[in-house]
Coordinates of C-alpha atoms in Angstrom, one line a residue:
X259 CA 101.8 113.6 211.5
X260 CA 104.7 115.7 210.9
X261 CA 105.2 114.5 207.4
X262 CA 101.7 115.7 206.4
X263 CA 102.1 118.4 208.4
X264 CA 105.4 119.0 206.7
X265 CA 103.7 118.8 203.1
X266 CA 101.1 120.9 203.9
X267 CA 103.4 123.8 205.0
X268 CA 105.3 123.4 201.7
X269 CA 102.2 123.6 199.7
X270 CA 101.3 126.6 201.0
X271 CA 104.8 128.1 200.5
X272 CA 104.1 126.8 196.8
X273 CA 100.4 129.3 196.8
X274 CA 102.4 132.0 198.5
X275 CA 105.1 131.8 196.0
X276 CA 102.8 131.5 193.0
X277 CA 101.0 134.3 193.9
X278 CA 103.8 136.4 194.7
X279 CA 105.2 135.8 191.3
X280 CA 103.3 138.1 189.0
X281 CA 103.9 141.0 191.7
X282 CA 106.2 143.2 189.6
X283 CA 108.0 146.3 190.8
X284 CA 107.2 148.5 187.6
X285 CA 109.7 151.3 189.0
X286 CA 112.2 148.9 187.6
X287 CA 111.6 148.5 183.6
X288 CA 111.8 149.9 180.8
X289 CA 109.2 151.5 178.8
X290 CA 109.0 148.4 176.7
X291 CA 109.2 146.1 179.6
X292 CA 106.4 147.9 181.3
X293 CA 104.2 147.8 177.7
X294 CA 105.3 144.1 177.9
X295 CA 104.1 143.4 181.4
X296 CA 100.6 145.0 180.9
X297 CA 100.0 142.5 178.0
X298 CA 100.7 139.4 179.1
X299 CA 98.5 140.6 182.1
X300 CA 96.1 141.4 179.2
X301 CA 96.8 138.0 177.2
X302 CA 95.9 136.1 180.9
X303 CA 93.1 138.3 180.7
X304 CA 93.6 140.2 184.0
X305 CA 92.0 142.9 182.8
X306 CA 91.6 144.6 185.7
X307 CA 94.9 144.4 186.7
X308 CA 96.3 145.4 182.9
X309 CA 94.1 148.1 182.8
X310 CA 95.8 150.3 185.5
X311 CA 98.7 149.4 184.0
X312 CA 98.3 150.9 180.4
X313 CA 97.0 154.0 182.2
X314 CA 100.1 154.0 183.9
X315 CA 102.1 153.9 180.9
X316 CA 100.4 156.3 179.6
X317 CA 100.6 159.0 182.2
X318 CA 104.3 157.9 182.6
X319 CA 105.8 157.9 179.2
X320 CA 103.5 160.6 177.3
X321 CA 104.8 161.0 173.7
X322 CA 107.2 158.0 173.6
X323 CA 106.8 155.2 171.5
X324 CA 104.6 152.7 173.6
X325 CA 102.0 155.6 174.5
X326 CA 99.9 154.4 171.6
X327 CA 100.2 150.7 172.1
X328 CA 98.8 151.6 175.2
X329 CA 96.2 153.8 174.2
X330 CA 95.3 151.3 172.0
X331 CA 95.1 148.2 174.5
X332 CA 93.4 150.5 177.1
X333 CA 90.8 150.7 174.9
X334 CA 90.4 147.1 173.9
X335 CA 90.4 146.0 177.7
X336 CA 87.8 148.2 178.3
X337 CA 86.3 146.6 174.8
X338 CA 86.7 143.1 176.1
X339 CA 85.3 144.0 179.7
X340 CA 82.1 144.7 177.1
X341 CA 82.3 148.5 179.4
X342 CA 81.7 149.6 175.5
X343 CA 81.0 153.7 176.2
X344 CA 84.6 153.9 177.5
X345 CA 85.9 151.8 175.2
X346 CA 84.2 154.2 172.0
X347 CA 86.0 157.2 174.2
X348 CA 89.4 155.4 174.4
X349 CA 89.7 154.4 170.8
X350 CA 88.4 158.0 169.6
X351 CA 91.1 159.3 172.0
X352 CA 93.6 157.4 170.1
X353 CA 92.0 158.4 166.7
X354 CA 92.0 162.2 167.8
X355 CA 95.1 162.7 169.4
X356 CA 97.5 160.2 167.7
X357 CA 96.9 160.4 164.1
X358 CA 100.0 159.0 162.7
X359 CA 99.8 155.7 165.4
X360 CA 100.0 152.1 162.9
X361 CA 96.7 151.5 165.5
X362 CA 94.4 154.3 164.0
X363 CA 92.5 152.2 161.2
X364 CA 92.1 149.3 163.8
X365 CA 90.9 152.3 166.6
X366 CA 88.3 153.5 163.9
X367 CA 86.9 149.9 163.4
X368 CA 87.0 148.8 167.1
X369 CA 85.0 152.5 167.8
X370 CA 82.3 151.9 165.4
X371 CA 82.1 148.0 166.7
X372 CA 81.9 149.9 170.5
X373 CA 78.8 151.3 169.1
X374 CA 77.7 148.4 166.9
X375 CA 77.3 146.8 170.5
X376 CA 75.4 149.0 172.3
X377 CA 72.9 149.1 169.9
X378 CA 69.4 147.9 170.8
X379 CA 66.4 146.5 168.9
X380 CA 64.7 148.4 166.5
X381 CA 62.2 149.6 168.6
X382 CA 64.2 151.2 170.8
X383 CA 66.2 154.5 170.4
X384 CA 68.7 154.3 167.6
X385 CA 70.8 156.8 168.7
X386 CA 74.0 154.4 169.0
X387 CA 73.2 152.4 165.8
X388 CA 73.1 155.6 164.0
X389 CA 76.6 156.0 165.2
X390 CA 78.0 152.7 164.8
X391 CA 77.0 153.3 160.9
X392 CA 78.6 156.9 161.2
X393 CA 81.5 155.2 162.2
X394 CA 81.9 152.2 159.9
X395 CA 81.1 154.3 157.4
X396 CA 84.2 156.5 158.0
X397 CA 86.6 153.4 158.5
X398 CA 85.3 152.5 154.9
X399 CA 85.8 155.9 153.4
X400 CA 89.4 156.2 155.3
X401 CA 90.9 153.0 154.8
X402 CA 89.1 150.9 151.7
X403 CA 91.8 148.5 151.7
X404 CA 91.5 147.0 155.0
X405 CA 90.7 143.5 155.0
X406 CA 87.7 144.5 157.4
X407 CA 86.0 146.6 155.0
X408 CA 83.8 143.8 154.4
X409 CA 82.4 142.9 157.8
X410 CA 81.8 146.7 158.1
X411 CA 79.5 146.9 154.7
X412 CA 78.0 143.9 156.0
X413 CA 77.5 145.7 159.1
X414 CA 76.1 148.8 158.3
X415 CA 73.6 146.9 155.9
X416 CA 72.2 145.1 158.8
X417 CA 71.9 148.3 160.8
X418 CA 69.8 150.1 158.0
X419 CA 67.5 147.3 157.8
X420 CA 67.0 147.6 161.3
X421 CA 66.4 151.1 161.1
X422 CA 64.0 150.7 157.8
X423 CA 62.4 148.2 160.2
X424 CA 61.5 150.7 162.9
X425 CA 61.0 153.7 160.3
X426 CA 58.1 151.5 158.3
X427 CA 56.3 150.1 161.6
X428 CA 56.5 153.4 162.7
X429 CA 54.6 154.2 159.3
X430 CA 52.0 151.4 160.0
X431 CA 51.3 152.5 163.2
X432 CA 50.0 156.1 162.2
X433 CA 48.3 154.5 159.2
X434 CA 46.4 152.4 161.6
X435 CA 45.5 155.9 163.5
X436 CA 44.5 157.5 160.5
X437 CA 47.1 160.0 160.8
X438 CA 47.7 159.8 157.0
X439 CA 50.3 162.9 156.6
X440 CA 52.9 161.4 159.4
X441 CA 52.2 158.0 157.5
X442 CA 53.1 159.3 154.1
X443 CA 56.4 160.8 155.4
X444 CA 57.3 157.9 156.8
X445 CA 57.0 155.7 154.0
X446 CA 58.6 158.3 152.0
X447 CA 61.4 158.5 154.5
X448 CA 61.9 154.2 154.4
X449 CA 61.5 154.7 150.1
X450 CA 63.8 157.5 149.7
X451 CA 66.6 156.6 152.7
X452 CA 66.7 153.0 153.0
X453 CA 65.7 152.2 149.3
X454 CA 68.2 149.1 149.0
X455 CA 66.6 147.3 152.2
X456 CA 64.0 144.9 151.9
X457 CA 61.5 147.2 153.5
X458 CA 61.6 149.8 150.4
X459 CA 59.2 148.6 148.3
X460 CA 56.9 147.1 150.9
X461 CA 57.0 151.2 151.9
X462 CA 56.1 152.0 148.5
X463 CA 53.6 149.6 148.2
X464 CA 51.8 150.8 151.2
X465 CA 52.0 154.5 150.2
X466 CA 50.6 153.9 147.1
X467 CA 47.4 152.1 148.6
X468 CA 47.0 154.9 151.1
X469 CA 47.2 157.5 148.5
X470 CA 44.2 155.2 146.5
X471 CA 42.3 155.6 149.5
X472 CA 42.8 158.5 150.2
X473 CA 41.6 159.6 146.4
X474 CA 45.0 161.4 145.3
X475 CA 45.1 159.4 142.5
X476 CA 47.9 162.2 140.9
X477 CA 50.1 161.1 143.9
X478 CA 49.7 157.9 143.4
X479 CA 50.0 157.1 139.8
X480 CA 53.4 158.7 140.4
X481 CA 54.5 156.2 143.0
X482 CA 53.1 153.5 141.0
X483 CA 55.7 154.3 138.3
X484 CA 58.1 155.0 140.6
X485 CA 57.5 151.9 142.1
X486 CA 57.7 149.9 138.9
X487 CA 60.9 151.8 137.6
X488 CA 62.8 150.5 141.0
X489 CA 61.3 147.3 141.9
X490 CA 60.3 145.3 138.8
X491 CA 60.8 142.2 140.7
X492 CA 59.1 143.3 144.2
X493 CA 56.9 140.6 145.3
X494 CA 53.7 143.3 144.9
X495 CA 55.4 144.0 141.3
X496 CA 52.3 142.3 140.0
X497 CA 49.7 144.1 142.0
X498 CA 51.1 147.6 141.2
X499 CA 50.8 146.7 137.6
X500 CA 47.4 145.8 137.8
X501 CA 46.7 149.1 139.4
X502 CA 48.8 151.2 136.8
X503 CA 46.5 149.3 134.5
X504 CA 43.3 150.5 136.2
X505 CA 44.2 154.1 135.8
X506 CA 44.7 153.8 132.5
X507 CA 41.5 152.7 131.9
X508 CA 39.6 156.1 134.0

């Protein structure tokens, strides 16, 4: 009994022990030992724990050289939490009031792909997606080198679409009402601001067979060129051809 009871006792000591072990007095490092601690709490992905202490470092040595670093991870932890609004605020921060910090054309990525997140489906308001495309955009125009210049052209294509998505249903919708001047601007609106997206032509196309019906043949002879100019290999190429051929005929 007392050899179990002597076991037991020393496992326990081993928990305490353990657990006592990543309690660090901070009072007593260095600025780099401090920037140290707070990632490997980051790298075990204590993030609740590393997150107080890069706002500690932060508050404690503004100006110095690990204040960006921190800035930086702050931001990410919140990123990797998926708390994406303070993330976007902690990587602008960075962006804003460290300019010249090695972190800035990572910050400006990692802040449009905060916002690339918290974007919904195309139905719903595209207030974030608008941003996330702001911001990629910006990353592109700022640093064209960067290996993930790429992902973000890739990215911001995929946003369009979504938005030429919600722009041309949008479209549909008031066609299918018969309010034919709000349809008409938004077909225009997919043609003329989304016109490499998939949803272009099938905009044009539709505008064009509204404007038929609606007997502004002017109008839509117009679009039928236009159409044809742009999209010579549209699936409706054919169809809109026919048509031009039709008015030439009246």
């Amino acid at each position: 009994m007392n050899i179990y009871r002597s076991v037991l006792l020393l496992l326990l000591g081993l928990i305490v022990f353990t657990g006592c072990s990543r309690s660090v007095d901070t009072a007593l490092l260095s600025s780099d030992e401090h920037l140290k601690y707070a990632q490997e709490l980051f790298n075990e992905e204590d993030y609740e724990k590393c997150l107080a202490e890069f706002q500690n470092i932060i508050l404690q040595y503004p100006g110095s050289a690990v204040n960006d670093d921190a800035q930086y991870f702050l931001a990410f932890t919140y990123y990797k939490r998926e708390e994406f609004l303070l993330a976007a605020y902690e990587f602008s921060k960075l962006i804003r009031d460290i300019p010249a910090s090695q972190f800035v054309p990572d910050a400006q990525y990692m802040l449009a792909e905060s916002y690339y997140n918290l974007s919904p489906d195309y139905q719903l308001d595209q207030t974030y997606t608008k941003k996330s495309i702001d911001e990629f955009q910006a990353f592109i125009d700022f640093f064209p080198v960067h290996p993930k210049v790429e992902d973000a052209e890739k990215k911001i294509h995929g946003m369009n679409l979504k938005l030429a998505k919600k722009e041309y249903n949008n479209a549909v919708i008031y066609e299918k009402m018969d309010y034919t001047k709000a349809a008409l601007k938004y077909y225009t609106l997919v043609v003329n601001t989304y016109h490499d997206t998939e949803y272009a032509p099938k905009a044009l196309y539709k505008k064009i067979n509204l404007l038929i019906e609606k007997e502004r043949k002017d109008e839509a002879l117009k679009s039928i060129r236009s159409f044809l100019s742009r999209y010579p290999d549209a699936q409706d190429a054919m169809e809109v051809a026919r048509l031009e051929a039709e008015f030439a005929k009246d």
